[in-house]
Short mmCIF file of C-alpha atoms in Angstrom, two decimals:
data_model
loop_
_atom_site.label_atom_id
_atom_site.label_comp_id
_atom_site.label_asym_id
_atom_site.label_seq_id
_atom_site.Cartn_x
_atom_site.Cartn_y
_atom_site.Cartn_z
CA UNK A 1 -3.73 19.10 -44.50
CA UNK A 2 -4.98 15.85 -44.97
CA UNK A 3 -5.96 13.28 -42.18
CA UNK A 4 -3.39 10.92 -40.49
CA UNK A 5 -3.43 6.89 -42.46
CA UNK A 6 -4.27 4.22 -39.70
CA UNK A 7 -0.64 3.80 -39.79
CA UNK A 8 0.42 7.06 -38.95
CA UNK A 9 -2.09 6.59 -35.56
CA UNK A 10 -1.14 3.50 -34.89
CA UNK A 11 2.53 5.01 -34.87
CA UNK A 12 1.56 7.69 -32.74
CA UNK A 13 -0.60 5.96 -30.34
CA UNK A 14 2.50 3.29 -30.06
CA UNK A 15 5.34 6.32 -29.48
CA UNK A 16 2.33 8.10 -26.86
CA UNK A 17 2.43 4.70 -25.11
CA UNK A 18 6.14 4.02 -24.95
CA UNK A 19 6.84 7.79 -23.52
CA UNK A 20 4.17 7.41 -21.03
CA UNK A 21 5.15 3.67 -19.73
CA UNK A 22 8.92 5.16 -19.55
CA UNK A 23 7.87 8.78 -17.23
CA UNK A 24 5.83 5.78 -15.42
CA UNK A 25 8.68 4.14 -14.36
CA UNK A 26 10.89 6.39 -13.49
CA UNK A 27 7.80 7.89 -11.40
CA UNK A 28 7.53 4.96 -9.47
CA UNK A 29 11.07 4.36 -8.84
CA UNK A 30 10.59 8.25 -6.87
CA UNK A 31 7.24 7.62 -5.46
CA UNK A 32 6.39 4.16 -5.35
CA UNK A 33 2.89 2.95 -5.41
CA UNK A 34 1.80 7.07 -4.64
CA UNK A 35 2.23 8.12 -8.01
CA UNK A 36 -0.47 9.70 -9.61
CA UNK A 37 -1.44 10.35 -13.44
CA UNK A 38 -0.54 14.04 -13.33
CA UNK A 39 3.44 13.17 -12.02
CA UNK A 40 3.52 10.96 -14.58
CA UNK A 41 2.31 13.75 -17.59
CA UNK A 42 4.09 16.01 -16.21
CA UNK A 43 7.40 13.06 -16.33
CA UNK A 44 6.16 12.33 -20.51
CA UNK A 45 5.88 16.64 -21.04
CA UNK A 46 2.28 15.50 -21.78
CA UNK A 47 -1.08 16.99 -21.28
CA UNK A 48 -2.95 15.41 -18.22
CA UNK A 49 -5.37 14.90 -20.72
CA UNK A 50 -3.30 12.88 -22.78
CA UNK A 51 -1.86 10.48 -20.72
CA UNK A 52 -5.46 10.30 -19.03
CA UNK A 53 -6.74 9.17 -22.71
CA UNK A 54 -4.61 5.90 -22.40
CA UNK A 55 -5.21 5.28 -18.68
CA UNK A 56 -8.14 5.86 -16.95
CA UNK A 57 -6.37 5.22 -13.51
CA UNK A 58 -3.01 4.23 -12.13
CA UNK A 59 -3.47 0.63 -11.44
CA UNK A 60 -4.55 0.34 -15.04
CA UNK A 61 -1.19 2.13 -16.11
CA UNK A 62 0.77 -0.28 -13.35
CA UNK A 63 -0.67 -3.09 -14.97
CA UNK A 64 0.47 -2.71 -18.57
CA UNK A 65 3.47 -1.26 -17.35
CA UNK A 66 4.15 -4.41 -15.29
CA UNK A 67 2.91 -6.45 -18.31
CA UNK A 68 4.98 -4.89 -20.56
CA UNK A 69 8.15 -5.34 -17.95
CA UNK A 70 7.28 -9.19 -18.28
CA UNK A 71 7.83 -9.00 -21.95
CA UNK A 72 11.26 -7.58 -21.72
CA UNK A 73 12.14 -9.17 -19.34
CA UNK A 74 11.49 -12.63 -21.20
CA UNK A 75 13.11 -10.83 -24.26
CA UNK A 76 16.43 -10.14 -22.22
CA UNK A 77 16.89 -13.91 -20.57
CA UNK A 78 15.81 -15.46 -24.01
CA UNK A 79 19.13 -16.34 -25.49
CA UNK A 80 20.61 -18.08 -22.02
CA UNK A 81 17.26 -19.83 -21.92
CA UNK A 82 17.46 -21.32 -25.28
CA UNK A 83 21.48 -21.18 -25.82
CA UNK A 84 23.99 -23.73 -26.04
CA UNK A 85 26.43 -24.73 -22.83
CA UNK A 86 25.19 -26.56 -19.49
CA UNK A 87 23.29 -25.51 -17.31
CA UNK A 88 25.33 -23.64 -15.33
CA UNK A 89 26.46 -21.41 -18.14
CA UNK A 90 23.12 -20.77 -18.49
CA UNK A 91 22.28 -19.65 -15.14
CA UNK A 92 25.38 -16.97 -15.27
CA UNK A 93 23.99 -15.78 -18.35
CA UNK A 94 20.49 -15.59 -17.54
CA UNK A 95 21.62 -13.68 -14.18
CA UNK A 96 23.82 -11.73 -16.56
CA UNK A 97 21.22 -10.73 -18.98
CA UNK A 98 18.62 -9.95 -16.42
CA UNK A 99 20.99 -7.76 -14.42
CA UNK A 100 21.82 -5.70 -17.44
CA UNK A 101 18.43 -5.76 -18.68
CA UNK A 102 17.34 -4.48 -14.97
CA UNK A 103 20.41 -1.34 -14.99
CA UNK A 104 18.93 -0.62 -18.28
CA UNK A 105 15.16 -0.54 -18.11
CA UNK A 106 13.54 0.77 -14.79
CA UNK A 107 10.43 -1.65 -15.53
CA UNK A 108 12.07 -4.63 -15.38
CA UNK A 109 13.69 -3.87 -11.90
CA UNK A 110 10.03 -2.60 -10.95
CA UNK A 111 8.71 -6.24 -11.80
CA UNK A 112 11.30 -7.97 -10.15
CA UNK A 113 10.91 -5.95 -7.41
CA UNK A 114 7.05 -6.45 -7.14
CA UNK A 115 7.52 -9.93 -7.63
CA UNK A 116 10.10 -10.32 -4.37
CA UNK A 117 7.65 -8.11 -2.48
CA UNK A 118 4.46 -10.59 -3.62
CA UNK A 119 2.57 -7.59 -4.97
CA UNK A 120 2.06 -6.20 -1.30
CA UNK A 121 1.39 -2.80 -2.69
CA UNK A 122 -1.62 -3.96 -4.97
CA UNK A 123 -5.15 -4.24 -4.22
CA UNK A 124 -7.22 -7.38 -4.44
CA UNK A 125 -5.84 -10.39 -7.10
CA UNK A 126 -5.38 -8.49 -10.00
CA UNK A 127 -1.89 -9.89 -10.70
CA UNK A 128 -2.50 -13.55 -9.96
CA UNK A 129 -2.21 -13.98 -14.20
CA UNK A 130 1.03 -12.03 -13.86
CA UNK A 131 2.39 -13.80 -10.95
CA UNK A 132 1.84 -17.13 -12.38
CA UNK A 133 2.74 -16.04 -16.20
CA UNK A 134 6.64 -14.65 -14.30
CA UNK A 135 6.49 -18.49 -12.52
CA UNK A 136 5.96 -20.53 -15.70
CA UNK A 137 7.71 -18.40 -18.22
CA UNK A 138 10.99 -16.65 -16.04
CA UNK A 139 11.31 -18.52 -12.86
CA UNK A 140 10.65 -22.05 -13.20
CA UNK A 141 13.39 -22.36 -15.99
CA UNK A 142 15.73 -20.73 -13.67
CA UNK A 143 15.33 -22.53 -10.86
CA UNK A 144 16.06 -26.14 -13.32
CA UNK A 145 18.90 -24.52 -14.54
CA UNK A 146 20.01 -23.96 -10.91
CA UNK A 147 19.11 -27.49 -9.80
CA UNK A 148 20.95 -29.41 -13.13
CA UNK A 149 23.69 -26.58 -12.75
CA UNK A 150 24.80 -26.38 -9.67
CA UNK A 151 23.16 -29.58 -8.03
CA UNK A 152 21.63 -27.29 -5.36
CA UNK A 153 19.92 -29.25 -2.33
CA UNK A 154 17.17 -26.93 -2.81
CA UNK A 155 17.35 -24.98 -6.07
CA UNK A 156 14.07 -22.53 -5.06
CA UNK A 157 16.06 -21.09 -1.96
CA UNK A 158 19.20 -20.94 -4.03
CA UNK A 159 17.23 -19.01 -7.20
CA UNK A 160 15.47 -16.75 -5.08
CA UNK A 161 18.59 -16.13 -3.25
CA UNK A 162 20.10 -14.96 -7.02
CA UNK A 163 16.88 -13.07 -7.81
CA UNK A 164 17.43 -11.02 -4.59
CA UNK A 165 20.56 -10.31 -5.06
CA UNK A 166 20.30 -8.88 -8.17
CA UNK A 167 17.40 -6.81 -7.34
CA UNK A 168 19.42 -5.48 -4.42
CA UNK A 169 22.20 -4.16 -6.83
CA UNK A 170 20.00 -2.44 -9.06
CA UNK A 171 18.04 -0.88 -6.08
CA UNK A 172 21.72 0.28 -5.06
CA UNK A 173 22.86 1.39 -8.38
CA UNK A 174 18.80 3.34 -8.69
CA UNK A 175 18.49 4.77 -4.95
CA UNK A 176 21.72 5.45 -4.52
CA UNK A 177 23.07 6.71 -7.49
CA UNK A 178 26.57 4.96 -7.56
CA UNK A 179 29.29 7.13 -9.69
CA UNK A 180 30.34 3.81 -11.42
CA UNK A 181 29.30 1.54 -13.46
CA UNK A 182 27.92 -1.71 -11.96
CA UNK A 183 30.40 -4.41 -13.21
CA UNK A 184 27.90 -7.20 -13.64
CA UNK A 185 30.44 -9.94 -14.86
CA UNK A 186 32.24 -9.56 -10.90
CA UNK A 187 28.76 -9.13 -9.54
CA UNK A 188 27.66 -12.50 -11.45
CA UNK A 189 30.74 -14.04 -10.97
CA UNK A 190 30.77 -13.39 -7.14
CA UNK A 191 27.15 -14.22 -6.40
CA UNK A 192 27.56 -17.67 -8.20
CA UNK A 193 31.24 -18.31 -6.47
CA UNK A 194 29.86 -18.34 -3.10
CA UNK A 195 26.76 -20.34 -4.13
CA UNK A 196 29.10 -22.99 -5.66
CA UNK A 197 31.30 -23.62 -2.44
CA UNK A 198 28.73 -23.36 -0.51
CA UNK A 199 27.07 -26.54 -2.30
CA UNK A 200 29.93 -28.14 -1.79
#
């Protein structure tokens, strides 16, 4: 048998990191900041010894895993962020894309989550880079589409008001495990609604 190409590793080692970031999530969404390597090996059907290869310790896992959320995350909102329409059309779709985006990928909820909760969980300032990467990069833009959108009085209260909301939804539709479908186009539609008459 002859040895694996660079290619064929680099395959691998991408696929080994993919299945352990996804058992990491769904770890965390069980236990929270108490997982440990081994629940999340035994979540991937990998050898400790494995997973332990990539990550020497959980808050080296966490990190990537909350890096990597970042990057989806930015992926997801993308097309309202650049897209055509005003403002507000771009806020419901942003809120629309991150909302699916958060049903859909565990990680993504975990950021937002972690975000809202100011990284309480963490030790020392190890996400400061993250914290100020999810400012510039997701919710700055949000908040100006807010303000030019909806001509909030203060478009910070009125984004983080959104942000919350969604994350509650998701927690819902995760924690409690609703028998339907969330319906994120009423969700959306409702959450923006009441903003809107309330600026008035």
């Amino acid at each position: 048998m002859s040895p694996r190409t660079k290619e064929q590793n680099d395959a691998i080692r991408e696929m080994r990191m993919s299945q352990i970031m996804q058992a990491a999530a769904e770890v965390y969404l069980e236990k929270g900041i108490q997982l440990e390597i081994r629940d999340v090996a035994v979540k991937a059907e990998l050898g400790y010894g494995t997973v332990y290869h990539y990550y020497k310790n959980k808050n080296m896992l966490l990190e990537d895993l909350l890096w990597d959320a970042l990057y989806r995350t930015e992926s997801a909102v993308l097309p309202a962020l650049t897209g055509d329409g005003g403002n507000l059309l771009k806020a419901e779709s942003f809120a629309r894309q991150l909302l699916r985006k958060c049903i859909q990928d565990p990680s993504v909820f975990i950021l937002l989550k972690t975000v809202a909760d100011n990284f309480h969980q963490f030790p020392g300032n190890r996400f400061n880079k993250l914290f100020a990467d999810f400012q510039e990069r997701i919710y700055l833009p949000f908040v100006e589409m807010v303000r030019e959108g909806i001509g909030s009085k203060s478009p910070e209260k009125t984004a983080n008001l959104i942000f919350g909301s969604l994350v509650g939804c998701t927690a819902l539709n995760i924690h409690h495990k609703m028998h339907s479908e969330i319906d994120v186009e009423d969700i959306v539609d409702m959450i923006f609604s009441g903003i809107q008459s309330k600026e008035k």
